[in-house]
């Protein structure tokens, strides 16, 4: 089962700057064989369920190891069985319609 | 690693009534040994990461098997290493302060 | 337009305990004439769009005034035009099916 | 109060393809004077609270007018008082660290 997942990890109790933790998560996702697409409020990954969700678990482990005592994460997660669809497909189908093609 | 998770599974492409799918997910979570707490916009579960996230995967499989071609799920997910805290602890700490205790 | 909203306000940069901020938000919602239903990962409110979203804005203002320099909030928000449905209706329709009624 | 907001509008009860509704929302956001940044699981906007949240309300109105009887939206929403920070700032601070600068 393939999944497209939007991940936003918020470390709590480590001050106001969280970019070091976001950087660490980007590395974890890449090391898991995924290609994260960073955006303004999270990062998008796609792949086989266990690979993707295993990487999310590893993000929590790493952020705790870096010293964050508490993490509050928000995830959006889509699966479909009617057809294969990549992140690039999703974005393209909207952008083409926006441009009137 | 213990997790408290808020799960909201939205089946897409099966009409406007989704309660049968929500019911199926409640059963999946219970069969996984969890105790789901249903609320007005999702359900709360807590437990070991792999047990909880495995049950979420099973929810997607079951909702697809029931005929939903597409699912869009929103998850909030908290872990902490500073101390153990259950769902009941979280709610109680707020309610006691609200009541001025 | 009526809305059912799940609100989870996470203050960032104020330490690991956030229950005082959650309590303040519960009070803001109540003062706005809403009836918040606290659960294990947020609180549920329902009402007219402007009333509900105005109260969410007030929560951010109050949590900043309490000293939180940064807030990351997650909201789920449902509207429907086919029929009126309260939070109690939503929960009841699932619970009755779970109990085989 | 400035806000960075991640918006994901899911129309329910209108079939499996939702890109027309996403396109309509992009137009609503642009007409509201915002600059939406589409990504693989939503779109990012930033601006003054009332302008941004007013545009979100208009998205719900338009998607209902297009025929969707039910909408389930997920929003992540960040405010901060310690300093001004744009979406571009947030992304750049992570990307620079990822590239070892």
PDB file of N, CA and C in Angstrom, chain B residues 33-95:
ATOM      1  N   UNK B  33      -6.159  -4.519  20.397  1.00  0.00           N
ATOM      2  CA  UNK B  33      -5.845  -4.457  21.824  1.00  0.00           C
ATOM      3  C   UNK B  33      -5.856  -3.050  22.393  1.00  0.00           C
ATOM      4  N   UNK B  34      -6.320  -2.090  21.595  1.00  0.00           N
ATOM      5  CA  UNK B  34      -6.353  -0.701  22.042  1.00  0.00           C
ATOM      6  C   UNK B  34      -7.744  -0.350  22.584  1.00  0.00           C
ATOM      7  N   UNK B  35      -7.839   0.769  23.287  1.00  0.00           N
ATOM      8  CA  UNK B  35      -9.117   1.242  23.820  1.00  0.00           C
ATOM      9  C   UNK B  35      -9.421   2.597  23.206  1.00  0.00           C
ATOM     10  N   UNK B  36     -10.090   2.623  22.058  1.00  0.00           N
ATOM     11  CA  UNK B  36     -10.334   3.915  21.408  1.00  0.00           C
ATOM     12  C   UNK B  36     -11.337   4.763  22.189  1.00  0.00           C
ATOM     13  N   UNK B  37     -11.047   6.071  22.259  1.00  0.00           N
ATOM     14  CA  UNK B  37     -11.965   7.034  22.877  1.00  0.00           C
ATOM     15  C   UNK B  37     -12.518   7.909  21.760  1.00  0.00           C
ATOM     16  N   UNK B  38     -13.714   7.604  21.324  1.00  0.00           N
ATOM     17  CA  UNK B  38     -14.349   8.343  20.238  1.00  0.00           C
ATOM     18  C   UNK B  38     -14.706   9.760  20.689  1.00  0.00           C
ATOM     19  N   UNK B  39     -14.420  10.763  19.843  1.00  0.00           N
ATOM     20  CA  UNK B  39     -14.884  12.117  20.136  1.00  0.00           C
ATOM     21  C   UNK B  39     -15.534  12.702  18.880  1.00  0.00           C
ATOM     22  N   UNK B  40     -15.836  13.966  18.904  1.00  0.00           N
ATOM     23  CA  UNK B  40     -16.628  14.563  17.831  1.00  0.00           C
ATOM     24  C   UNK B  40     -15.920  14.739  16.504  1.00  0.00           C
ATOM     25  N   UNK B  41     -14.599  14.517  16.464  1.00  0.00           N
ATOM     26  CA  UNK B  41     -13.891  14.663  15.177  1.00  0.00           C
ATOM     27  C   UNK B  41     -12.718  13.686  15.104  1.00  0.00           C
ATOM     28  N   UNK B  42     -12.975  12.439  15.512  1.00  0.00           N
ATOM     29  CA  UNK B  42     -11.918  11.438  15.460  1.00  0.00           C
ATOM     30  C   UNK B  42     -11.980  10.535  16.666  1.00  0.00           C
ATOM     31  N   UNK B  43     -10.890   9.844  16.914  1.00  0.00           N
ATOM     32  CA  UNK B  43     -10.829   8.931  18.046  1.00  0.00           C
ATOM     33  C   UNK B  43      -9.405   8.949  18.584  1.00  0.00           C
ATOM     34  N   UNK B  44      -9.271   8.770  19.912  1.00  0.00           N
ATOM     35  CA  UNK B  44      -7.963   8.812  20.564  1.00  0.00           C
ATOM     36  C   UNK B  44      -7.546   7.404  20.963  1.00  0.00           C
ATOM     37  N   UNK B  45      -6.318   7.034  20.660  1.00  0.00           N
ATOM     38  CA  UNK B  45      -5.758   5.768  21.149  1.00  0.00           C
ATOM     39  C   UNK B  45      -4.387   6.038  21.737  1.00  0.00           C
ATOM     40  N   UNK B  46      -3.963   5.157  22.621  1.00  0.00           N
ATOM     41  CA  UNK B  46      -2.616   5.278  23.182  1.00  0.00           C
ATOM     42  C   UNK B  46      -2.026   3.885  23.324  1.00  0.00           C
ATOM     43  N   UNK B  47      -0.703   3.799  23.235  1.00  0.00           N
ATOM     44  CA  UNK B  47      -0.031   2.510  23.367  1.00  0.00           C
ATOM     45  C   UNK B  47       1.359   2.573  22.766  1.00  0.00           C
ATOM     46  N   UNK B  48       1.963   1.408  22.664  1.00  0.00           N
ATOM     47  CA  UNK B  48       3.290   1.296  22.054  1.00  0.00           C
ATOM     48  C   UNK B  48       3.198   1.689  20.577  1.00  0.00           C
ATOM     49  N   UNK B  49       4.211   2.428  20.085  1.00  0.00           N
ATOM     50  CA  UNK B  49       4.197   2.980  18.717  1.00  0.00           C
ATOM     51  C   UNK B  49       3.781   1.930  17.669  1.00  0.00           C
ATOM     52  N   UNK B  50       4.456   0.778  17.670  1.00  0.00           N
ATOM     53  CA  UNK B  50       4.210  -0.189  16.591  1.00  0.00           C
ATOM     54  C   UNK B  50       2.793  -0.754  16.663  1.00  0.00           C
ATOM     55  N   UNK B  51       2.291  -0.952  17.876  1.00  0.00           N
ATOM     56  CA  UNK B  51       0.934  -1.466  18.044  1.00  0.00           C
ATOM     57  C   UNK B  51      -0.085  -0.444  17.514  1.00  0.00           C
ATOM     58  N   UNK B  52       0.117   0.812  17.869  1.00  0.00           N
ATOM     59  CA  UNK B  52      -0.842   1.857  17.486  1.00  0.00           C
ATOM     60  C   UNK B  52      -0.770   2.126  15.978  1.00  0.00           C
ATOM     61  N   UNK B  53       0.444   2.314  15.460  1.00  0.00           N
ATOM     62  CA  UNK B  53       0.560   2.626  14.036  1.00  0.00           C
ATOM     63  C   UNK B  53       0.212   1.420  13.160  1.00  0.00           C
ATOM     64  N   UNK B  54       0.450   0.221  13.679  1.00  0.00           N
ATOM     65  CA  UNK B  54       0.010  -0.980  12.957  1.00  0.00           C
ATOM     66  C   UNK B  54      -1.505  -1.009  12.832  1.00  0.00           C
ATOM     67  N   UNK B  55      -2.196  -0.595  13.882  1.00  0.00           N
ATOM     68  CA  UNK B  55      -3.657  -0.569  13.847  1.00  0.00           C
ATOM     69  C   UNK B  55      -4.163   0.497  12.869  1.00  0.00           C
ATOM     70  N   UNK B  56      -3.452   1.618  12.774  1.00  0.00           N
ATOM     71  CA  UNK B  56      -3.847   2.655  11.811  1.00  0.00           C
ATOM     72  C   UNK B  56      -3.723   2.114  10.382  1.00  0.00           C
ATOM     73  N   UNK B  57      -2.640   1.389  10.120  1.00  0.00           N
ATOM     74  CA  UNK B  57      -2.465   0.778   8.786  1.00  0.00           C
ATOM     75  C   UNK B  57      -3.621  -0.174   8.485  1.00  0.00           C
ATOM     76  N   UNK B  58      -3.971  -0.986   9.486  1.00  0.00           N
ATOM     77  CA  UNK B  58      -5.067  -1.947   9.318  1.00  0.00           C
ATOM     78  C   UNK B  58      -6.391  -1.210   9.040  1.00  0.00           C
ATOM     79  N   UNK B  59      -6.606  -0.057   9.665  1.00  0.00           N
ATOM     80  CA  UNK B  59      -7.801   0.738   9.371  1.00  0.00           C
ATOM     81  C   UNK B  59      -7.846   1.095   7.878  1.00  0.00           C
ATOM     82  N   UNK B  60      -6.725   1.557   7.331  1.00  0.00           N
ATOM     83  CA  UNK B  60      -6.706   1.889   5.907  1.00  0.00           C
ATOM     84  C   UNK B  60      -7.019   0.661   5.052  1.00  0.00           C
ATOM     85  N   UNK B  61      -6.418  -0.479   5.395  1.00  0.00           N
ATOM     86  CA  UNK B  61      -6.678  -1.690   4.614  1.00  0.00           C
ATOM     87  C   UNK B  61      -8.159  -2.058   4.647  1.00  0.00           C
ATOM     88  N   UNK B  62      -8.753  -1.997   5.831  1.00  0.00           N
ATOM     89  CA  UNK B  62     -10.154  -2.398   5.987  1.00  0.00           C
ATOM     90  C   UNK B  62     -11.087  -1.422   5.267  1.00  0.00           C
ATOM     91  N   UNK B  63     -10.824  -0.135   5.375  1.00  0.00           N
ATOM     92  CA  UNK B  63     -11.697   0.862   4.719  1.00  0.00           C
ATOM     93  C   UNK B  63     -11.597   0.723   3.195  1.00  0.00           C
ATOM     94  N   UNK B  64     -10.418   0.413   2.687  1.00  0.00           N
ATOM     95  CA  UNK B  64     -10.303   0.140   1.245  1.00  0.00           C
ATOM     96  C   UNK B  64     -11.071  -1.139   0.876  1.00  0.00           C
ATOM     97  N   UNK B  65     -10.936  -2.174   1.706  1.00  0.00           N
ATOM     98  CA  UNK B  65     -11.655  -3.439   1.438  1.00  0.00           C
ATOM     99  C   UNK B  65     -13.173  -3.231   1.433  1.00  0.00           C
ATOM    100  N   UNK B  66     -13.639  -2.278   2.227  1.00  0.00           N
ATOM    101  CA  UNK B  66     -15.074  -1.972   2.286  1.00  0.00           C
ATOM    102  C   UNK B  66     -15.548  -1.212   1.047  1.00  0.00           C
ATOM    103  N   UNK B  67     -14.608  -0.799   0.197  1.00  0.00           N
ATOM    104  CA  UNK B  67     -15.002  -0.175  -1.056  1.00  0.00           C
ATOM    105  C   UNK B  67     -14.561   1.267  -1.259  1.00  0.00           C
ATOM    106  N   UNK B  68     -13.923   1.859  -0.274  1.00  0.00           N
ATOM    107  CA  UNK B  68     -13.473   3.245  -0.452  1.00  0.00           C
ATOM    108  C   UNK B  68     -12.219   3.269  -1.330  1.00  0.00           C
ATOM    109  N   UNK B  69     -12.281   3.953  -2.484  1.00  0.00           N
ATOM    110  CA  UNK B  69     -11.120   3.968  -3.383  1.00  0.00           C
ATOM    111  C   UNK B  69     -10.014   4.905  -2.906  1.00  0.00           C
ATOM    112  N   UNK B  70     -10.380   5.821  -2.019  1.00  0.00           N
ATOM    113  CA  UNK B  70      -9.417   6.840  -1.600  1.00  0.00           C
ATOM    114  C   UNK B  70      -9.681   7.211  -0.154  1.00  0.00           C
ATOM    115  N   UNK B  71      -8.613   7.414   0.603  1.00  0.00           N
ATOM    116  CA  UNK B  71      -8.728   7.775   2.015  1.00  0.00           C
ATOM    117  C   UNK B  71      -7.792   8.944   2.287  1.00  0.00           C
ATOM    118  N   UNK B  72      -8.310   9.935   3.018  1.00  0.00           N
ATOM    119  CA  UNK B  72      -7.463  11.037   3.475  1.00  0.00           C
ATOM    120  C   UNK B  72      -7.559  11.103   4.993  1.00  0.00           C
ATOM    121  N   UNK B  73      -6.468  10.804   5.658  1.00  0.00           N
ATOM    122  CA  UNK B  73      -6.444  10.671   7.113  1.00  0.00           C
ATOM    123  C   UNK B  73      -5.642  11.804   7.735  1.00  0.00           C
ATOM    124  N   UNK B  74      -6.126  12.312   8.861  1.00  0.00           N
ATOM    125  CA  UNK B  74      -5.358  13.279   9.632  1.00  0.00           C
ATOM    126  C   UNK B  74      -5.047  12.681  10.998  1.00  0.00           C
ATOM    127  N   UNK B  75      -3.781  12.785  11.366  1.00  0.00           N
ATOM    128  CA  UNK B  75      -3.297  12.216  12.629  1.00  0.00           C
ATOM    129  C   UNK B  75      -2.565  13.293  13.422  1.00  0.00           C
ATOM    130  N   UNK B  76      -2.863  13.382  14.724  1.00  0.00           N
ATOM    131  CA  UNK B  76      -1.985  14.097  15.645  1.00  0.00           C
ATOM    132  C   UNK B  76      -1.370  13.050  16.553  1.00  0.00           C
ATOM    133  N   UNK B  77      -0.124  13.231  16.920  1.00  0.00           N
ATOM    134  CA  UNK B  77       0.615  12.133  17.511  1.00  0.00           C
ATOM    135  C   UNK B  77       1.658  12.701  18.467  1.00  0.00           C
ATOM    136  N   UNK B  78       1.538  12.343  19.728  1.00  0.00           N
ATOM    137  CA  UNK B  78       2.447  12.893  20.731  1.00  0.00           C
ATOM    138  C   UNK B  78       3.268  11.821  21.412  1.00  0.00           C
ATOM    139  N   UNK B  79       4.577  12.093  21.561  1.00  0.00           N
ATOM    140  CA  UNK B  79       5.446  11.224  22.367  1.00  0.00           C
ATOM    141  C   UNK B  79       6.194  12.114  23.355  1.00  0.00           C
ATOM    142  N   UNK B  80       6.568  11.537  24.488  1.00  0.00           N
ATOM    143  CA  UNK B  80       7.396  12.285  25.426  1.00  0.00           C
ATOM    144  C   UNK B  80       8.316  11.337  26.180  1.00  0.00           C
ATOM    145  N   UNK B  81       9.490  11.852  26.528  1.00  0.00           N
ATOM    146  CA  UNK B  81      10.495  11.036  27.205  1.00  0.00           C
ATOM    147  C   UNK B  81      10.721  11.510  28.629  1.00  0.00           C
ATOM    148  N   UNK B  82      10.134  12.671  28.991  1.00  0.00           N
ATOM    149  CA  UNK B  82      10.391  13.204  30.330  1.00  0.00           C
ATOM    150  C   UNK B  82       9.607  12.467  31.403  1.00  0.00           C
ATOM    151  N   UNK B  83       8.433  11.956  31.018  1.00  0.00           N
ATOM    152  CA  UNK B  83       7.644  11.208  31.992  1.00  0.00           C
ATOM    153  C   UNK B  83       6.544  10.456  31.264  1.00  0.00           C
ATOM    154  N   UNK B  84       5.971   9.472  31.949  1.00  0.00           N
ATOM    155  CA  UNK B  84       4.830   8.757  31.388  1.00  0.00           C
ATOM    156  C   UNK B  84       3.579   9.602  31.594  1.00  0.00           C
ATOM    157  N   UNK B  85       2.722   9.633  30.593  1.00  0.00           N
ATOM    158  CA  UNK B  85       1.483  10.395  30.711  1.00  0.00           C
ATOM    159  C   UNK B  85       0.414   9.714  29.859  1.00  0.00           C
ATOM    160  N   UNK B  86      -0.696   9.366  30.493  1.00  0.00           N
ATOM    161  CA  UNK B  86      -1.778   8.748  29.743  1.00  0.00           C
ATOM    162  C   UNK B  86      -2.744   9.821  29.241  1.00  0.00           C
ATOM    163  N   UNK B  87      -3.641   9.414  28.374  1.00  0.00           N
ATOM    164  CA  UNK B  87      -4.719  10.295  27.928  1.00  0.00           C
ATOM    165  C   UNK B  87      -5.505  10.809  29.133  1.00  0.00           C
ATOM    166  N   UNK B  88      -5.814   9.911  30.057  1.00  0.00           N
ATOM    167  CA  UNK B  88      -6.581  10.307  31.248  1.00  0.00           C
ATOM    168  C   UNK B  88      -5.825  11.354  32.060  1.00  0.00           C
ATOM    169  N   UNK B  89      -4.499  11.198  32.175  1.00  0.00           N
ATOM    170  CA  UNK B  89      -3.683  12.201  32.884  1.00  0.00           C
ATOM    171  C   UNK B  89      -3.798  13.567  32.215  1.00  0.00           C
ATOM    172  N   UNK B  90      -3.675  13.577  30.870  1.00  0.00           N
ATOM    173  CA  UNK B  90      -3.721  14.840  30.135  1.00  0.00           C
ATOM    174  C   UNK B  90      -5.035  15.578  30.380  1.00  0.00           C
ATOM    175  N   UNK B  91      -6.133  14.848  30.233  1.00  0.00           N
ATOM    176  CA  UNK B  91      -7.444  15.467  30.384  1.00  0.00           C
ATOM    177  C   UNK B  91      -7.649  15.925  31.824  1.00  0.00           C
ATOM    178  N   UNK B  92      -7.233  15.078  32.779  1.00  0.00           N
ATOM    179  CA  UNK B  92      -7.444  15.411  34.195  1.00  0.00           C
ATOM    180  C   UNK B  92      -6.688  16.677  34.593  1.00  0.00           C
ATOM    181  N   UNK B  93      -5.440  16.821  34.091  1.00  0.00           N
ATOM    182  CA  UNK B  93      -4.637  17.988  34.497  1.00  0.00           C
ATOM    183  C   UNK B  93      -5.289  19.289  34.042  1.00  0.00           C
ATOM    184  N   UNK B  94      -5.969  19.253  32.903  1.00  0.00           N
ATOM    185  CA  UNK B  94      -6.678  20.453  32.432  1.00  0.00           C
ATOM    186  C   UNK B  94      -7.973  20.648  33.216  1.00  0.00           C
ATOM    187  N   UNK B  95      -8.711  19.566  33.401  1.00  0.00           N
ATOM    188  CA  UNK B  95     -10.015  19.708  34.069  1.00  0.00           C
ATOM    189  C   UNK B  95      -9.870  20.175  35.516  1.00  0.00           C
TER     190      UNK B  95
END
